[in-house]
């Protein structure tokens, strides 16, 4: 197949491009750096010419409420319009487990708008809801640190390695459109506060991890089901302890 990966230079995108190429598919890695801009529309029609499948794994460069809404709304509308012109057969997007439960967060309100645009576009689609990546625990720590204290919720989370995300995304990309949401997650459930403590211990971060049930997740409150996928979710095999013990993942 001929496949275009939007956001093809990011963490998931770059690995997905390589995975699909290794299977013999013709894959274009599309990003603003390669002259393809879903916000302005620059290079979009050329990037989708004779393409069978489009995979969107791009993320907003800013998480500010207005910026992220503009990114996902504008990008989504431009992308779906270009795909209609090009006759694309399958649109795949990477989103987040619990998006519909996290609507007090500006980021997740924007992700919901992106998903609604896809569902209403009339193009066969598959939306992959993933739990949080192992690689983003450091970002959670950074955003939750105030005066040498890391304030995080004890709510359950089921994080996943990016390699397991790419494996699942590869299977969806080469498969038939599902026209629904597919959930993926890691093999183990853990309290977010305990996950952060594992990270800070390995990284020798001496800030105190404070478990606070009122701590929000990018502006949204959590409970033990908010970030957990359903019983039909496809689960990865890489465990966090195994992953974080690898020095290459401790950067």
Short mmCIF file of C-alpha atoms in Angstrom, two decimals:
data_model
loop_
_atom_site.label_atom_id
_atom_site.label_comp_id
_atom_site.label_asym_id
_atom_site.label_seq_id
_atom_site.Cartn_x
_atom_site.Cartn_y
_atom_site.Cartn_z
CA UNK A 1 0.00 0.00 0.00
CA UNK A 2 0.90 3.63 -0.31
CA UNK A 3 0.67 5.24 3.12
CA UNK A 4 1.20 8.78 4.38
CA UNK A 5 2.03 9.26 8.06
CA UNK A 6 1.16 12.74 9.33
CA UNK A 7 3.54 13.55 12.17
CA UNK A 8 5.96 11.02 10.78
CA UNK A 9 9.03 12.46 12.50
CA UNK A 10 7.75 12.24 16.09
CA UNK A 11 8.18 9.48 18.68
CA UNK A 12 5.42 7.22 17.36
CA UNK A 13 5.49 8.48 13.77
CA UNK A 14 9.14 7.75 13.08
CA UNK A 15 8.89 4.23 14.50
CA UNK A 16 5.65 3.58 12.60
CA UNK A 17 7.17 4.73 9.31
CA UNK A 18 10.04 2.27 9.78
CA UNK A 19 7.69 -0.55 10.80
CA UNK A 20 5.50 -0.11 7.72
CA UNK A 21 8.49 0.23 5.37
CA UNK A 22 9.94 -2.99 6.80
CA UNK A 23 6.72 -4.70 5.70
CA UNK A 24 7.28 -3.50 2.15
CA UNK A 25 4.80 -0.60 2.03
CA UNK A 26 5.53 2.72 0.35
CA UNK A 27 5.44 5.25 3.17
CA UNK A 28 5.72 9.04 3.12
CA UNK A 29 6.76 10.66 6.38
CA UNK A 30 4.91 14.00 6.39
CA UNK A 31 5.60 16.93 8.71
CA UNK A 32 6.13 20.70 8.45
CA UNK A 33 9.86 20.02 8.15
CA UNK A 34 9.18 17.97 5.00
CA UNK A 35 6.94 20.68 3.53
CA UNK A 36 3.59 19.23 4.62
CA UNK A 37 1.60 21.49 6.94
CA UNK A 38 -1.90 20.45 7.98
CA UNK A 39 -2.60 23.88 9.52
CA UNK A 40 -1.86 25.95 6.41
CA UNK A 41 -2.59 23.15 3.93
CA UNK A 42 0.86 23.53 2.37
CA UNK A 43 1.93 20.37 0.53
CA UNK A 44 -1.09 18.40 1.70
CA UNK A 45 -2.58 17.53 -1.69
CA UNK A 46 0.81 16.41 -3.01
CA UNK A 47 1.42 14.28 0.10
CA UNK A 48 -1.87 12.44 -0.40
CA UNK A 49 -1.62 11.83 -4.15
CA UNK A 50 -2.51 8.19 -4.96
CA UNK A 51 -2.38 7.34 -1.24
CA UNK A 52 -4.44 4.43 0.10
CA UNK A 53 -4.14 5.08 3.83
CA UNK A 54 -3.43 8.15 5.98
CA UNK A 55 -2.24 7.78 9.58
CA UNK A 56 -2.37 10.90 11.76
CA UNK A 57 -0.11 10.77 14.80
CA UNK A 58 0.67 14.50 14.92
CA UNK A 59 0.36 16.41 18.18
CA UNK A 60 -0.09 20.08 18.98
CA UNK A 61 3.17 21.95 19.65
CA UNK A 62 1.36 23.91 22.38
CA UNK A 63 -0.99 22.54 25.05
CA UNK A 64 -2.55 25.94 25.81
CA UNK A 65 -6.34 25.58 25.51
CA UNK A 66 -6.87 27.87 22.51
CA UNK A 67 -3.74 26.69 20.71
CA UNK A 68 -4.50 23.00 21.02
CA UNK A 69 -8.12 23.46 19.96
CA UNK A 70 -7.03 25.45 16.90
CA UNK A 71 -4.45 22.80 16.03
CA UNK A 72 -6.71 19.75 16.15
CA UNK A 73 -9.76 21.48 14.63
CA UNK A 74 -7.92 23.17 11.77
CA UNK A 75 -5.62 20.25 11.08
CA UNK A 76 -8.50 17.77 11.21
CA UNK A 77 -10.71 19.75 8.84
CA UNK A 78 -7.90 20.39 6.36
CA UNK A 79 -6.76 16.79 6.43
CA UNK A 80 -10.19 15.26 5.92
CA UNK A 81 -10.97 17.67 3.06
CA UNK A 82 -7.68 16.78 1.35
CA UNK A 83 -8.33 13.06 1.85
CA UNK A 84 -11.74 13.39 0.18
CA UNK A 85 -10.13 15.10 -2.81
CA UNK A 86 -7.48 12.37 -3.00
CA UNK A 87 -9.90 9.44 -2.57
CA UNK A 88 -8.16 8.04 0.51
CA UNK A 89 -9.63 4.69 1.59
CA UNK A 90 -8.76 4.60 5.30
CA UNK A 91 -7.98 7.29 7.87
CA UNK A 92 -6.33 6.27 11.13
CA UNK A 93 -5.80 8.57 14.10
CA UNK A 94 -4.01 8.06 17.40
CA UNK A 95 -5.93 9.42 20.37
CA UNK A 96 -6.13 8.81 24.11
CA UNK A 97 -7.93 6.32 26.35
CA UNK A 98 -10.42 8.28 28.45
CA UNK A 99 -10.71 11.26 26.09
CA UNK A 100 -14.49 11.35 26.58
CA UNK A 101 -13.97 11.22 30.38
CA UNK A 102 -11.40 14.04 30.47
CA UNK A 103 -13.46 16.88 29.01
CA UNK A 104 -12.59 19.29 31.82
CA UNK A 105 -9.16 19.47 30.16
CA UNK A 106 -8.71 21.80 27.19
CA UNK A 107 -6.37 19.29 25.56
CA UNK A 108 -8.89 16.48 25.67
CA UNK A 109 -11.74 18.72 24.54
CA UNK A 110 -9.63 19.39 21.45
CA UNK A 111 -8.94 15.67 20.95
CA UNK A 112 -12.69 15.04 21.13
CA UNK A 113 -13.26 17.63 18.40
CA UNK A 114 -10.62 15.90 16.27
CA UNK A 115 -12.36 12.55 16.73
CA UNK A 116 -15.78 14.01 15.88
CA UNK A 117 -14.41 15.53 12.66
CA UNK A 118 -13.09 12.10 11.65
CA UNK A 119 -16.34 10.30 12.46
CA UNK A 120 -18.41 12.82 10.48
CA UNK A 121 -16.15 13.07 7.41
CA UNK A 122 -17.56 10.08 5.55
CA UNK A 123 -14.16 8.43 5.07
CA UNK A 124 -13.66 4.89 6.48
CA UNK A 125 -11.67 5.29 9.69
CA UNK A 126 -10.09 3.67 12.73
CA UNK A 127 -9.40 5.66 15.90
CA UNK A 128 -6.83 4.11 18.24
CA UNK A 129 -7.22 5.11 21.89
CA UNK A 130 -3.93 4.52 23.68
CA UNK A 131 -3.08 4.83 27.34
CA UNK A 132 -0.19 7.11 28.31
CA UNK A 133 3.25 6.22 26.93
CA UNK A 134 6.10 5.19 29.24
CA UNK A 135 8.14 7.86 27.48
CA UNK A 136 5.85 10.61 28.77
CA UNK A 137 6.16 9.92 32.51
CA UNK A 138 8.98 12.47 32.65
CA UNK A 139 6.61 15.05 31.15
CA UNK A 140 4.02 14.28 33.82
CA UNK A 141 6.68 14.76 36.50
CA UNK A 142 7.77 18.09 35.03
CA UNK A 143 4.21 19.45 34.72
CA UNK A 144 3.31 18.29 38.25
CA UNK A 145 6.32 19.70 40.13
CA UNK A 146 5.84 22.72 42.40
CA UNK A 147 8.47 23.82 44.94
CA UNK A 148 10.30 20.49 44.88
CA UNK A 149 7.10 18.53 45.38
CA UNK A 150 5.53 16.36 42.66
CA UNK A 151 1.76 16.46 43.17
CA UNK A 152 0.07 13.53 41.43
CA UNK A 153 -3.12 11.55 41.76
CA UNK A 154 -3.13 7.99 43.16
CA UNK A 155 -5.66 7.02 40.45
CA UNK A 156 -4.90 3.93 38.42
CA UNK A 157 -3.17 4.19 35.05
CA UNK A 158 -2.19 1.46 32.57
CA UNK A 159 0.78 2.93 30.67
CA UNK A 160 2.21 1.45 27.48
CA UNK A 161 5.60 1.41 25.75
CA UNK A 162 5.81 3.27 22.45
CA UNK A 163 7.07 0.09 20.78
CA UNK A 164 3.82 -1.65 21.77
CA UNK A 165 1.85 1.34 20.45
CA UNK A 166 3.66 1.09 17.12
CA UNK A 167 3.00 -2.65 16.90
CA UNK A 168 -0.72 -2.07 17.40
CA UNK A 169 -0.79 0.91 15.02
CA UNK A 170 0.95 -1.16 12.35
CA UNK A 171 -1.70 -3.86 12.59
CA UNK A 172 -4.52 -1.30 12.33
CA UNK A 173 -2.85 0.46 9.39
CA UNK A 174 -2.54 -2.68 7.25
CA UNK A 175 -5.99 -3.93 8.28
CA UNK A 176 -9.50 -2.98 7.24
CA UNK A 177 -11.19 0.17 8.59
CA UNK A 178 -13.02 -0.47 11.86
CA UNK A 179 -15.19 2.69 11.81
CA UNK A 180 -14.97 2.71 15.59
CA UNK A 181 -12.51 3.14 18.47
CA UNK A 182 -9.87 0.51 19.25
CA UNK A 183 -8.33 0.67 22.72
CA UNK A 184 -4.75 -0.30 23.56
CA UNK A 185 -2.88 -0.25 26.86
CA UNK A 186 0.06 -1.64 28.75
CA UNK A 187 0.12 -5.00 30.53
CA UNK A 188 -0.15 -3.64 34.09
CA UNK A 189 -2.30 -1.25 36.10
CA UNK A 190 -0.48 0.95 38.60
CA UNK A 191 -1.27 4.02 40.67
CA UNK A 192 -0.07 7.15 38.88
CA UNK A 193 1.71 8.25 42.06
CA UNK A 194 3.54 4.88 42.26
CA UNK A 195 4.49 5.11 38.57
CA UNK A 196 5.96 8.55 39.14
CA UNK A 197 7.83 7.27 42.22
CA UNK A 198 9.39 4.45 40.16
CA UNK A 199 10.51 7.05 37.61
CA UNK A 200 11.98 9.49 40.14
CA UNK A 201 13.82 6.69 41.97
CA UNK A 202 15.52 5.47 38.80
CA UNK A 203 16.23 9.02 37.62
CA UNK A 204 17.60 9.97 41.08
CA UNK A 205 15.12 12.85 41.28
CA UNK A 206 15.02 13.79 44.98
CA UNK A 207 11.79 15.82 44.78
CA UNK A 208 9.07 14.46 47.06
CA UNK A 209 6.23 12.58 45.35
CA UNK A 210 2.98 13.64 47.02
CA UNK A 211 -0.06 11.45 46.37
CA UNK A 212 -3.07 13.78 46.24
CA UNK A 213 -6.52 12.56 45.14
CA UNK A 214 -7.39 16.15 44.15
CA UNK A 215 -4.41 16.50 41.80
CA UNK A 216 -5.60 16.90 38.21
CA UNK A 217 -4.29 15.37 34.99
CA UNK A 218 -3.76 18.19 32.50
CA UNK A 219 -6.62 20.03 34.18
CA UNK A 220 -9.02 17.10 34.58
CA UNK A 221 -9.83 15.19 37.78
CA UNK A 222 -9.14 11.45 37.89
CA UNK A 223 -10.63 8.33 39.39
CA UNK A 224 -9.57 4.70 39.08
CA UNK A 225 -11.38 4.20 35.77
CA UNK A 226 -10.58 7.48 33.95
CA UNK A 227 -7.31 6.36 32.35
CA UNK A 228 -7.97 2.62 32.20
CA UNK A 229 -9.06 0.92 28.94
CA UNK A 230 -12.01 -1.44 28.71
CA UNK A 231 -11.93 -5.22 28.90
CA UNK A 232 -11.65 -5.59 25.12
CA UNK A 233 -8.46 -3.51 24.87
CA UNK A 234 -5.41 -4.95 23.11
CA UNK A 235 -2.59 -5.03 25.67
CA UNK A 236 1.12 -4.66 25.08
CA UNK A 237 3.72 -6.98 26.57
CA UNK A 238 6.51 -4.61 27.69
CA UNK A 239 6.43 -3.92 31.43
CA UNK A 240 7.44 -0.57 32.90
CA UNK A 241 10.08 -1.97 35.28
CA UNK A 242 11.73 -3.76 32.36
CA UNK A 243 11.57 -0.63 30.21
CA UNK A 244 12.85 1.90 32.75
CA UNK A 245 15.76 -0.38 33.72
CA UNK A 246 17.19 0.07 30.21
CA UNK A 247 19.73 2.95 30.34
CA UNK A 248 18.63 4.08 26.87
CA UNK A 249 15.22 4.93 28.34
CA UNK A 250 16.62 6.97 31.22
CA UNK A 251 17.31 10.12 29.22
#
